[in-house]
Structures are given as C-alpha cells and as structure tokens.
Amino acid sequence: MAITDKIYVKNHRQLASQLETSFPKGAFKGATLDILFQGEGLAKLNEASQDRVLDFAEDFLDCDCQANPHCGCPEEKFVRYLLELRAQGLGPDAIVDVMGDDYMLYAYPGDVLSFLDDSVRTLEAVEALADVDAKPDVEKQARESRDELV
Ligand SMILES: [Zn+2]
C-alpha cells in the first residue's frame, strides 16, 4: 500500500457532519477528493477547515490533467511534500504534526517511518544500478537525495 493510502482526514466525522454527507476517511480516496476537496460544500465548513481544505486543493490538486483529481498527480506531489519535510530534518512524528497544521491530515508515525525507509532503499537501489550501468550522474543524484533523507 502506498503511503498516500495511509493519510487520513483529521476531524473526519465533524467535517462530514458540516458537509451533511459522508466521505471516506482516507484523504486520497476518490470520493474524498471529490466531496471534500473539490466539492461545492466548502462554504459549509468552518473557517479554519476551509483554509486547510483550500490549501490542500491548491498545493496538490492544481494540475491540468483531464482526469484531475484522479490522475495520480496529487499522490505524487504529496510524496514529494513528505520527502521535502524529511530533507528539512523532520522525523516521522514531526512530519505528522506538520501535515496536521498544514492540511488537517494525519498519518501514523510508524507508516511514515516505513515510507521513509522504503524511499531510502529505493534510492540505494537506483544508486547501485546506476553504478553497475556506469551512469555516474544518476548515481550521484540518487546518493545526494538519499543523503538528504537519512
Ligand atoms: Zn494530474
């Protein structure tokens, strides 16, 4: 399961009752993207929630793909967001705090930790393959990205 399948909407029940409809808890579920983040119910949310929901939509759902928001870009952008927080030196607990403040989302720190570990291993694999293929640029880039994460 991708990390974006393990990102949840905070105050889910409260938001659903403000919107007077139900939607899944998972932030990147199709129906959540449609109902919460692209829906017309925004005006029904309290102001603090509106700001977070709008920020999320602006930061992750802003592509021009025809299938938007079901094109995969939101998930990709969110993964980049997590890696950037890690590169700034944040640990899993702090990353969970920041996504709560920024977008009213939460995840379990253990899931974030495994995601970061997997990312490091992926980059190590890229590095090793580039080494075998004698692609020094790719190898160097993977090593630098990895160094930012560990
Ligand atoms: Zn897209």
PDB file of N, CA, C and O in Angstrom, residues 40-100:
ATOM      1  N   GLU A  40     -18.698  21.260  -3.643  1.00  0.00           N
ATOM      2  CA  GLU A  40     -19.308  22.581  -3.537  1.00  0.00           C
ATOM      3  C   GLU A  40     -19.694  22.894  -2.095  1.00  0.00           C
ATOM      4  O   GLU A  40     -20.259  23.942  -1.811  1.00  0.00           O
ATOM      5  N   GLY A  41     -19.348  21.954  -1.216  1.00  0.00           N
ATOM      6  CA  GLY A  41     -19.759  22.130   0.172  1.00  0.00           C
ATOM      7  C   GLY A  41     -18.822  22.994   0.995  1.00  0.00           C
ATOM      8  O   GLY A  41     -19.049  23.199   2.186  1.00  0.00           O
ATOM      9  N   LEU A  42     -17.770  23.495   0.353  1.00  0.00           N
ATOM     10  CA  LEU A  42     -16.735  24.226   1.069  1.00  0.00           C
ATOM     11  C   LEU A  42     -17.306  25.302   1.995  1.00  0.00           C
ATOM     12  O   LEU A  42     -16.853  25.468   3.117  1.00  0.00           O
ATOM     13  N   ALA A  43     -18.311  26.008   1.501  1.00  0.00           N
ATOM     14  CA  ALA A  43     -18.902  27.100   2.274  1.00  0.00           C
ATOM     15  C   ALA A  43     -19.527  26.620   3.575  1.00  0.00           C
ATOM     16  O   ALA A  43     -19.726  27.405   4.496  1.00  0.00           O
ATOM     17  N   LYS A  44     -19.837  25.335   3.636  1.00  0.00           N
ATOM     18  CA  LYS A  44     -20.476  24.803   4.849  1.00  0.00           C
ATOM     19  C   LYS A  44     -19.471  24.519   5.964  1.00  0.00           C
ATOM     20  O   LYS A  44     -19.846  24.281   7.099  1.00  0.00           O
ATOM     21  N   LEU A  45     -18.198  24.507   5.605  1.00  0.00           N
ATOM     22  CA  LEU A  45     -17.178  24.191   6.609  1.00  0.00           C
ATOM     23  C   LEU A  45     -16.852  25.423   7.435  1.00  0.00           C
ATOM     24  O   LEU A  45     -16.984  26.558   6.965  1.00  0.00           O
ATOM     25  N   ASN A  46     -16.385  25.210   8.668  1.00  0.00           N
ATOM     26  CA  ASN A  46     -15.946  26.364   9.440  1.00  0.00           C
ATOM     27  C   ASN A  46     -14.663  26.929   8.830  1.00  0.00           C
ATOM     28  O   ASN A  46     -14.004  26.268   8.034  1.00  0.00           O
ATOM     29  N   GLU A  47     -14.347  28.155   9.218  1.00  0.00           N
ATOM     30  CA  GLU A  47     -13.298  28.897   8.516  1.00  0.00           C
ATOM     31  C   GLU A  47     -11.933  28.212   8.559  1.00  0.00           C
ATOM     32  O   GLU A  47     -11.245  28.127   7.550  1.00  0.00           O
ATOM     33  N   ALA A  48     -11.570  27.701   9.737  1.00  0.00           N
ATOM     34  CA  ALA A  48     -10.259  27.050   9.883  1.00  0.00           C
ATOM     35  C   ALA A  48     -10.161  25.840   8.954  1.00  0.00           C
ATOM     36  O   ALA A  48      -9.135  25.623   8.308  1.00  0.00           O
ATOM     37  N   SER A  49     -11.227  25.071   8.865  1.00  0.00           N
ATOM     38  CA  SER A  49     -11.223  23.901   7.986  1.00  0.00           C
ATOM     39  C   SER A  49     -11.178  24.320   6.530  1.00  0.00           C
ATOM     40  O   SER A  49     -10.452  23.733   5.725  1.00  0.00           O
ATOM     41  N   GLN A  50     -11.943  25.344   6.184  1.00  0.00           N
ATOM     42  CA  GLN A  50     -11.940  25.858   4.807  1.00  0.00           C
ATOM     43  C   GLN A  50     -10.532  26.196   4.339  1.00  0.00           C
ATOM     44  O   GLN A  50     -10.125  25.828   3.243  1.00  0.00           O
ATOM     45  N   ASP A  51      -9.786  26.908   5.201  1.00  0.00           N
ATOM     46  CA  ASP A  51      -8.427  27.317   4.832  1.00  0.00           C
ATOM     47  C   ASP A  51      -7.567  26.102   4.525  1.00  0.00           C
ATOM     48  O   ASP A  51      -6.848  26.076   3.529  1.00  0.00           O
ATOM     49  N   ARG A  52      -7.638  25.091   5.401  1.00  0.00           N
ATOM     50  CA  ARG A  52      -6.816  23.889   5.222  1.00  0.00           C
ATOM     51  C   ARG A  52      -7.212  23.149   3.959  1.00  0.00           C
ATOM     52  O   ARG A  52      -6.361  22.684   3.202  1.00  0.00           O
ATOM     53  N   VAL A  53      -8.502  23.026   3.735  1.00  0.00           N
ATOM     54  CA  VAL A  53      -9.007  22.304   2.569  1.00  0.00           C
ATOM     55  C   VAL A  53      -8.575  23.022   1.278  1.00  0.00           C
ATOM     56  O   VAL A  53      -8.133  22.398   0.316  1.00  0.00           O
ATOM     57  N   LEU A  54      -8.682  24.354   1.307  1.00  0.00           N
ATOM     58  CA  LEU A  54      -8.270  25.132   0.131  1.00  0.00           C
ATOM     59  C   LEU A  54      -6.771  25.019  -0.118  1.00  0.00           C
ATOM     60  O   LEU A  54      -6.331  24.887  -1.259  1.00  0.00           O
ATOM     61  N   ASP A  55      -5.989  25.064   0.968  1.00  0.00           N
ATOM     62  CA  ASP A  55      -4.537  24.924   0.824  1.00  0.00           C
ATOM     63  C   ASP A  55      -4.191  23.579   0.192  1.00  0.00           C
ATOM     64  O   ASP A  55      -3.343  23.494  -0.695  1.00  0.00           O
ATOM     65  N   PHE A  56      -4.861  22.537   0.653  1.00  0.00           N
ATOM     66  CA  PHE A  56      -4.603  21.206   0.106  1.00  0.00           C
ATOM     67  C   PHE A  56      -4.942  21.179  -1.385  1.00  0.00           C
ATOM     68  O   PHE A  56      -4.145  20.699  -2.204  1.00  0.00           O
ATOM     69  N   ALA A  57      -6.092  21.714  -1.736  1.00  0.00           N
ATOM     70  CA  ALA A  57      -6.517  21.719  -3.135  1.00  0.00           C
ATOM     71  C   ALA A  57      -5.524  22.509  -3.995  1.00  0.00           C
ATOM     72  O   ALA A  57      -5.144  22.078  -5.089  1.00  0.00           O
ATOM     73  N   GLU A  58      -5.086  23.658  -3.483  1.00  0.00           N
ATOM     74  CA  GLU A  58      -4.147  24.492  -4.245  1.00  0.00           C
ATOM     75  C   GLU A  58      -2.784  23.822  -4.410  1.00  0.00           C
ATOM     76  O   GLU A  58      -2.150  23.930  -5.447  1.00  0.00           O
ATOM     77  N   ASP A  59      -2.347  23.152  -3.353  1.00  0.00           N
ATOM     78  CA  ASP A  59      -0.992  22.595  -3.373  1.00  0.00           C
ATOM     79  C   ASP A  59      -0.912  21.250  -4.083  1.00  0.00           C
ATOM     80  O   ASP A  59       0.133  20.899  -4.636  1.00  0.00           O
ATOM     81  N   PHE A  60      -1.994  20.476  -4.071  1.00  0.00           N
ATOM     82  CA  PHE A  60      -1.884  19.108  -4.585  1.00  0.00           C
ATOM     83  C   PHE A  60      -2.823  18.795  -5.743  1.00  0.00           C
ATOM     84  O   PHE A  60      -2.608  17.840  -6.478  1.00  0.00           O
ATOM     85  N   LEU A  61      -3.883  19.573  -5.905  1.00  0.00           N
ATOM     86  CA  LEU A  61      -4.873  19.228  -6.939  1.00  0.00           C
ATOM     87  C   LEU A  61      -4.869  20.241  -8.081  1.00  0.00           C
ATOM     88  O   LEU A  61      -5.864  20.427  -8.758  1.00  0.00           O
ATOM     89  N   ASP A  62      -3.730  20.918  -8.265  1.00  0.00           N
ATOM     90  CA  ASP A  62      -3.721  22.056  -9.177  1.00  0.00           C
ATOM     91  C   ASP A  62      -3.270  21.712 -10.594  1.00  0.00           C
ATOM     92  O   ASP A  62      -2.993  22.586 -11.385  1.00  0.00           O
ATOM     93  N   CYS A  63      -3.199  20.429 -10.941  1.00  0.00           N
ATOM     94  CA  CYS A  63      -2.721  20.095 -12.292  1.00  0.00           C
ATOM     95  C   CYS A  63      -3.849  20.238 -13.317  1.00  0.00           C
ATOM     96  O   CYS A  63      -5.016  20.339 -12.952  1.00  0.00           O
ATOM     97  N   ASP A  64      -3.464  20.248 -14.586  1.00  0.00           N
ATOM     98  CA  ASP A  64      -4.448  20.448 -15.649  1.00  0.00           C
ATOM     99  C   ASP A  64      -4.865  19.145 -16.321  1.00  0.00           C
ATOM    100  O   ASP A  64      -5.459  19.158 -17.399  1.00  0.00           O
ATOM    101  N   CYS A  65      -4.516  18.016 -15.736  1.00  0.00           N
ATOM    102  CA  CYS A  65      -4.864  16.735 -16.350  1.00  0.00           C
ATOM    103  C   CYS A  65      -6.374  16.616 -16.491  1.00  0.00           C
ATOM    104  O   CYS A  65      -7.125  17.113 -15.661  1.00  0.00           O
ATOM    105  N   GLN A  66      -6.772  15.921 -17.536  1.00  0.00           N
ATOM    106  CA  GLN A  66      -8.202  15.756 -17.761  1.00  0.00           C
ATOM    107  C   GLN A  66      -8.851  14.938 -16.648  1.00  0.00           C
ATOM    108  O   GLN A  66      -9.992  15.174 -16.288  1.00  0.00           O
ATOM    109  N   ALA A  67      -8.085  13.983 -16.120  1.00  0.00           N
ATOM    110  CA  ALA A  67      -8.636  13.101 -15.096  1.00  0.00           C
ATOM    111  C   ALA A  67      -8.546  13.713 -13.693  1.00  0.00           C
ATOM    112  O   ALA A  67      -8.944  13.090 -12.720  1.00  0.00           O
ATOM    113  N   ASN A  68      -8.018  14.926 -13.579  1.00  0.00           N
ATOM    114  CA  ASN A  68      -7.878  15.593 -12.288  1.00  0.00           C
ATOM    115  C   ASN A  68      -9.179  15.509 -11.496  1.00  0.00           C
ATOM    116  O   ASN A  68     -10.226  15.783 -12.082  1.00  0.00           O
ATOM    117  N   PRO A  69      -9.180  15.195 -10.238  1.00  0.00           N
ATOM    118  CA  PRO A  69      -8.014  14.922  -9.382  1.00  0.00           C
ATOM    119  C   PRO A  69      -7.655  13.430  -9.293  1.00  0.00           C
ATOM    120  O   PRO A  69      -7.010  13.028  -8.350  1.00  0.00           O
ATOM    121  N   HIS A  70      -8.084  12.666 -10.270  1.00  0.00           N
ATOM    122  CA  HIS A  70      -7.849  11.217 -10.194  1.00  0.00           C
ATOM    123  C   HIS A  70      -6.724  10.789 -11.131  1.00  0.00           C
ATOM    124  O   HIS A  70      -6.722   9.689 -11.672  1.00  0.00           O
ATOM    125  N   CYS A  71      -5.772  11.684 -11.376  1.00  0.00           N
ATOM    126  CA  CYS A  71      -4.726  11.433 -12.375  1.00  0.00           C
ATOM    127  C   CYS A  71      -3.440  10.897 -11.748  1.00  0.00           C
ATOM    128  O   CYS A  71      -2.509  10.542 -12.451  1.00  0.00           O
ATOM    129  N   GLY A  72      -3.366  10.890 -10.414  1.00  0.00           N
ATOM    130  CA  GLY A  72      -2.139  10.423  -9.771  1.00  0.00           C
ATOM    131  C   GLY A  72      -1.201  11.554  -9.370  1.00  0.00           C
ATOM    132  O   GLY A  72      -0.313  11.359  -8.542  1.00  0.00           O
ATOM    133  N   CYS A  73      -1.379  12.732  -9.952  1.00  0.00           N
ATOM    134  CA  CYS A  73      -0.516  13.868  -9.581  1.00  0.00           C
ATOM    135  C   CYS A  73      -0.636  14.231  -8.100  1.00  0.00           C
ATOM    136  O   CYS A  73       0.389  14.496  -7.461  1.00  0.00           O
ATOM    137  N   PRO A  74      -1.850  14.286  -7.543  1.00  0.00           N
ATOM    138  CA  PRO A  74      -1.945  14.660  -6.125  1.00  0.00           C
ATOM    139  C   PRO A  74      -1.094  13.744  -5.239  1.00  0.00           C
ATOM    140  O   PRO A  74      -0.380  14.225  -4.360  1.00  0.00           O
ATOM    141  N   GLU A  75      -1.155  12.443  -5.490  1.00  0.00           N
ATOM    142  CA  GLU A  75      -0.379  11.492  -4.694  1.00  0.00           C
ATOM    143  C   GLU A  75       1.116  11.751  -4.873  1.00  0.00           C
ATOM    144  O   GLU A  75       1.879  11.761  -3.908  1.00  0.00           O
ATOM    145  N   GLU A  76       1.518  11.962  -6.136  1.00  0.00           N
ATOM    146  CA  GLU A  76       2.937  12.208  -6.410  1.00  0.00           C
ATOM    147  C   GLU A  76       3.431  13.463  -5.695  1.00  0.00           C
ATOM    148  O   GLU A  76       4.511  13.485  -5.114  1.00  0.00           O
ATOM    149  N   LYS A  77       2.605  14.519  -5.765  1.00  0.00           N
ATOM    150  CA  LYS A  77       3.006  15.777  -5.120  1.00  0.00           C
ATOM    151  C   LYS A  77       3.086  15.612  -3.612  1.00  0.00           C
ATOM    152  O   LYS A  77       3.930  16.215  -2.960  1.00  0.00           O
ATOM    153  N   PHE A  78       2.175  14.815  -3.065  1.00  0.00           N
ATOM    154  CA  PHE A  78       2.183  14.637  -1.618  1.00  0.00           C
ATOM    155  C   PHE A  78       3.423  13.870  -1.169  1.00  0.00           C
ATOM    156  O   PHE A  78       4.017  14.181  -0.138  1.00  0.00           O
ATOM    157  N   VAL A  79       3.820  12.879  -1.953  1.00  0.00           N
ATOM    158  CA  VAL A  79       5.040  12.128  -1.643  1.00  0.00           C
ATOM    159  C   VAL A  79       6.237  13.082  -1.638  1.00  0.00           C
ATOM    160  O   VAL A  79       7.095  13.039  -0.752  1.00  0.00           O
ATOM    161  N   ARG A  80       6.263  13.977  -2.624  1.00  0.00           N
ATOM    162  CA  ARG A  80       7.352  14.955  -2.678  1.00  0.00           C
ATOM    163  C   ARG A  80       7.335  15.855  -1.433  1.00  0.00           C
ATOM    164  O   ARG A  80       8.379  16.176  -0.868  1.00  0.00           O
ATOM    165  N   TYR A  81       6.140  16.258  -1.037  1.00  0.00           N
ATOM    166  CA  TYR A  81       5.976  17.087   0.171  1.00  0.00           C
ATOM    167  C   TYR A  81       6.572  16.371   1.398  1.00  0.00           C
ATOM    168  O   TYR A  81       7.326  16.962   2.172  1.00  0.00           O
ATOM    169  N   LEU A  82       6.260  15.079   1.531  1.00  0.00           N
ATOM    170  CA  LEU A  82       6.791  14.318   2.670  1.00  0.00           C
ATOM    171  C   LEU A  82       8.314  14.244   2.614  1.00  0.00           C
ATOM    172  O   LEU A  82       8.992  14.409   3.629  1.00  0.00           O
ATOM    173  N   LEU A  83       8.843  13.993   1.426  1.00  0.00           N
ATOM    174  CA  LEU A  83      10.304  13.877   1.295  1.00  0.00           C
ATOM    175  C   LEU A  83      10.987  15.211   1.569  1.00  0.00           C
ATOM    176  O   LEU A  83      12.084  15.255   2.125  1.00  0.00           O
ATOM    177  N   GLU A  84      10.307  16.311   1.183  1.00  0.00           N
ATOM    178  CA  GLU A  84      10.889  17.626   1.468  1.00  0.00           C
ATOM    179  C   GLU A  84      10.944  17.892   2.972  1.00  0.00           C
ATOM    180  O   GLU A  84      11.918  18.430   3.477  1.00  0.00           O
ATOM    181  N   LEU A  85       9.882  17.501   3.667  1.00  0.00           N
ATOM    182  CA  LEU A  85       9.888  17.679   5.130  1.00  0.00           C
ATOM    183  C   LEU A  85      11.023  16.878   5.749  1.00  0.00           C
ATOM    184  O   LEU A  85      11.717  17.336   6.654  1.00  0.00           O
ATOM    185  N   ARG A  86      11.208  15.660   5.233  1.00  0.00           N
ATOM    186  CA  ARG A  86      12.294  14.818   5.733  1.00  0.00           C
ATOM    187  C   ARG A  86      13.646  15.476   5.454  1.00  0.00           C
ATOM    188  O   ARG A  86      14.532  15.501   6.316  1.00  0.00           O
ATOM    189  N   ALA A  87      13.783  16.027   4.244  1.00  0.00           N
ATOM    190  CA  ALA A  87      15.041  16.670   3.866  1.00  0.00           C
ATOM    191  C   ALA A  87      15.323  17.892   4.743  1.00  0.00           C
ATOM    192  O   ALA A  87      16.469  18.283   4.929  1.00  0.00           O
ATOM    193  N   GLN A  88      14.244  18.485   5.297  1.00  0.00           N
ATOM    194  CA  GLN A  88      14.435  19.611   6.221  1.00  0.00           C
ATOM    195  C   GLN A  88      14.842  19.131   7.610  1.00  0.00           C
ATOM    196  O   GLN A  88      15.014  19.931   8.532  1.00  0.00           O
ATOM    197  N   GLY A  89      14.933  17.817   7.766  1.00  0.00           N
ATOM    198  CA  GLY A  89      15.411  17.276   9.029  1.00  0.00           C
ATOM    199  C   GLY A  89      14.319  16.791   9.975  1.00  0.00           C
ATOM    200  O   GLY A  89      14.588  16.439  11.122  1.00  0.00           O
ATOM    201  N   LEU A  90      13.062  16.785   9.517  1.00  0.00           N
ATOM    202  CA  LEU A  90      11.969  16.357  10.389  1.00  0.00           C
ATOM    203  C   LEU A  90      11.886  14.837  10.484  1.00  0.00           C
ATOM    204  O   LEU A  90      12.076  14.131   9.495  1.00  0.00           O
ATOM    205  N   GLY A  91      11.571  14.347  11.674  1.00  0.00           N
ATOM    206  CA  GLY A  91      11.322  12.929  11.885  1.00  0.00           C
ATOM    207  C   GLY A  91       9.847  12.618  11.670  1.00  0.00           C
ATOM    208  O   GLY A  91       9.043  13.539  11.490  1.00  0.00           O
ATOM    209  N   PRO A  92       9.480  11.327  11.705  1.00  0.00           N
ATOM    210  CA  PRO A  92       8.092  10.924  11.450  1.00  0.00           C
ATOM    211  C   PRO A  92       7.058  11.644  12.322  1.00  0.00           C
ATOM    212  O   PRO A  92       6.030  12.091  11.804  1.00  0.00           O
ATOM    213  N   ASP A  93       7.332  11.794  13.618  1.00  0.00           N
ATOM    214  CA  ASP A  93       6.349  12.464  14.484  1.00  0.00           C
ATOM    215  C   ASP A  93       6.148  13.920  14.083  1.00  0.00           C
ATOM    216  O   ASP A  93       5.018  14.408  14.026  1.00  0.00           O
ATOM    217  N   ALA A  94       7.258  14.589  13.799  1.00  0.00           N
ATOM    218  CA  ALA A  94       7.181  15.998  13.414  1.00  0.00           C
ATOM    219  C   ALA A  94       6.486  16.138  12.060  1.00  0.00           C
ATOM    220  O   ALA A  94       5.710  17.082  11.839  1.00  0.00           O
ATOM    221  N   ILE A  95       6.727  15.193  11.163  1.00  0.00           N
ATOM    222  CA  ILE A  95       6.079  15.241   9.844  1.00  0.00           C
ATOM    223  C   ILE A  95       4.562  15.117  10.003  1.00  0.00           C
ATOM    224  O   ILE A  95       3.795  15.857   9.381  1.00  0.00           O
ATOM    225  N   VAL A  96       4.148  14.228  10.903  1.00  0.00           N
ATOM    226  CA  VAL A  96       2.714  14.071  11.151  1.00  0.00           C
ATOM    227  C   VAL A  96       2.129  15.364  11.747  1.00  0.00           C
ATOM    228  O   VAL A  96       1.040  15.800  11.353  1.00  0.00           O
ATOM    229  N   ASP A  97       2.869  15.994  12.647  1.00  0.00           N
ATOM    230  CA  ASP A  97       2.404  17.269  13.212  1.00  0.00           C
ATOM    231  C   ASP A  97       2.242  18.333  12.139  1.00  0.00           C
ATOM    232  O   ASP A  97       1.263  19.074  12.124  1.00  0.00           O
ATOM    233  N   VAL A  98       3.239  18.404  11.247  1.00  0.00           N
ATOM    234  CA  VAL A  98       3.212  19.443  10.224  1.00  0.00           C
ATOM    235  C   VAL A  98       2.051  19.220   9.253  1.00  0.00           C
ATOM    236  O   VAL A  98       1.345  20.173   8.893  1.00  0.00           O
ATOM    237  N   MET A  99       1.817  17.988   8.851  1.00  0.00           N
ATOM    238  CA  MET A  99       0.700  17.780   7.910  1.00  0.00           C
ATOM    239  C   MET A  99      -0.643  18.086   8.572  1.00  0.00           C
ATOM    240  O   MET A  99      -1.586  18.503   7.912  1.00  0.00           O
ATOM    241  N   GLY A 100      -0.687  17.931   9.904  1.00  0.00           N
ATOM    242  CA  GLY A 100      -1.897  18.297  10.630  1.00  0.00           C
ATOM    243  C   GLY A 100      -2.107  19.800  10.604  1.00  0.00           C
ATOM    244  O   GLY A 100      -3.204  20.284  10.338  1.00  0.00           O
TER     245      GLY A 100
END
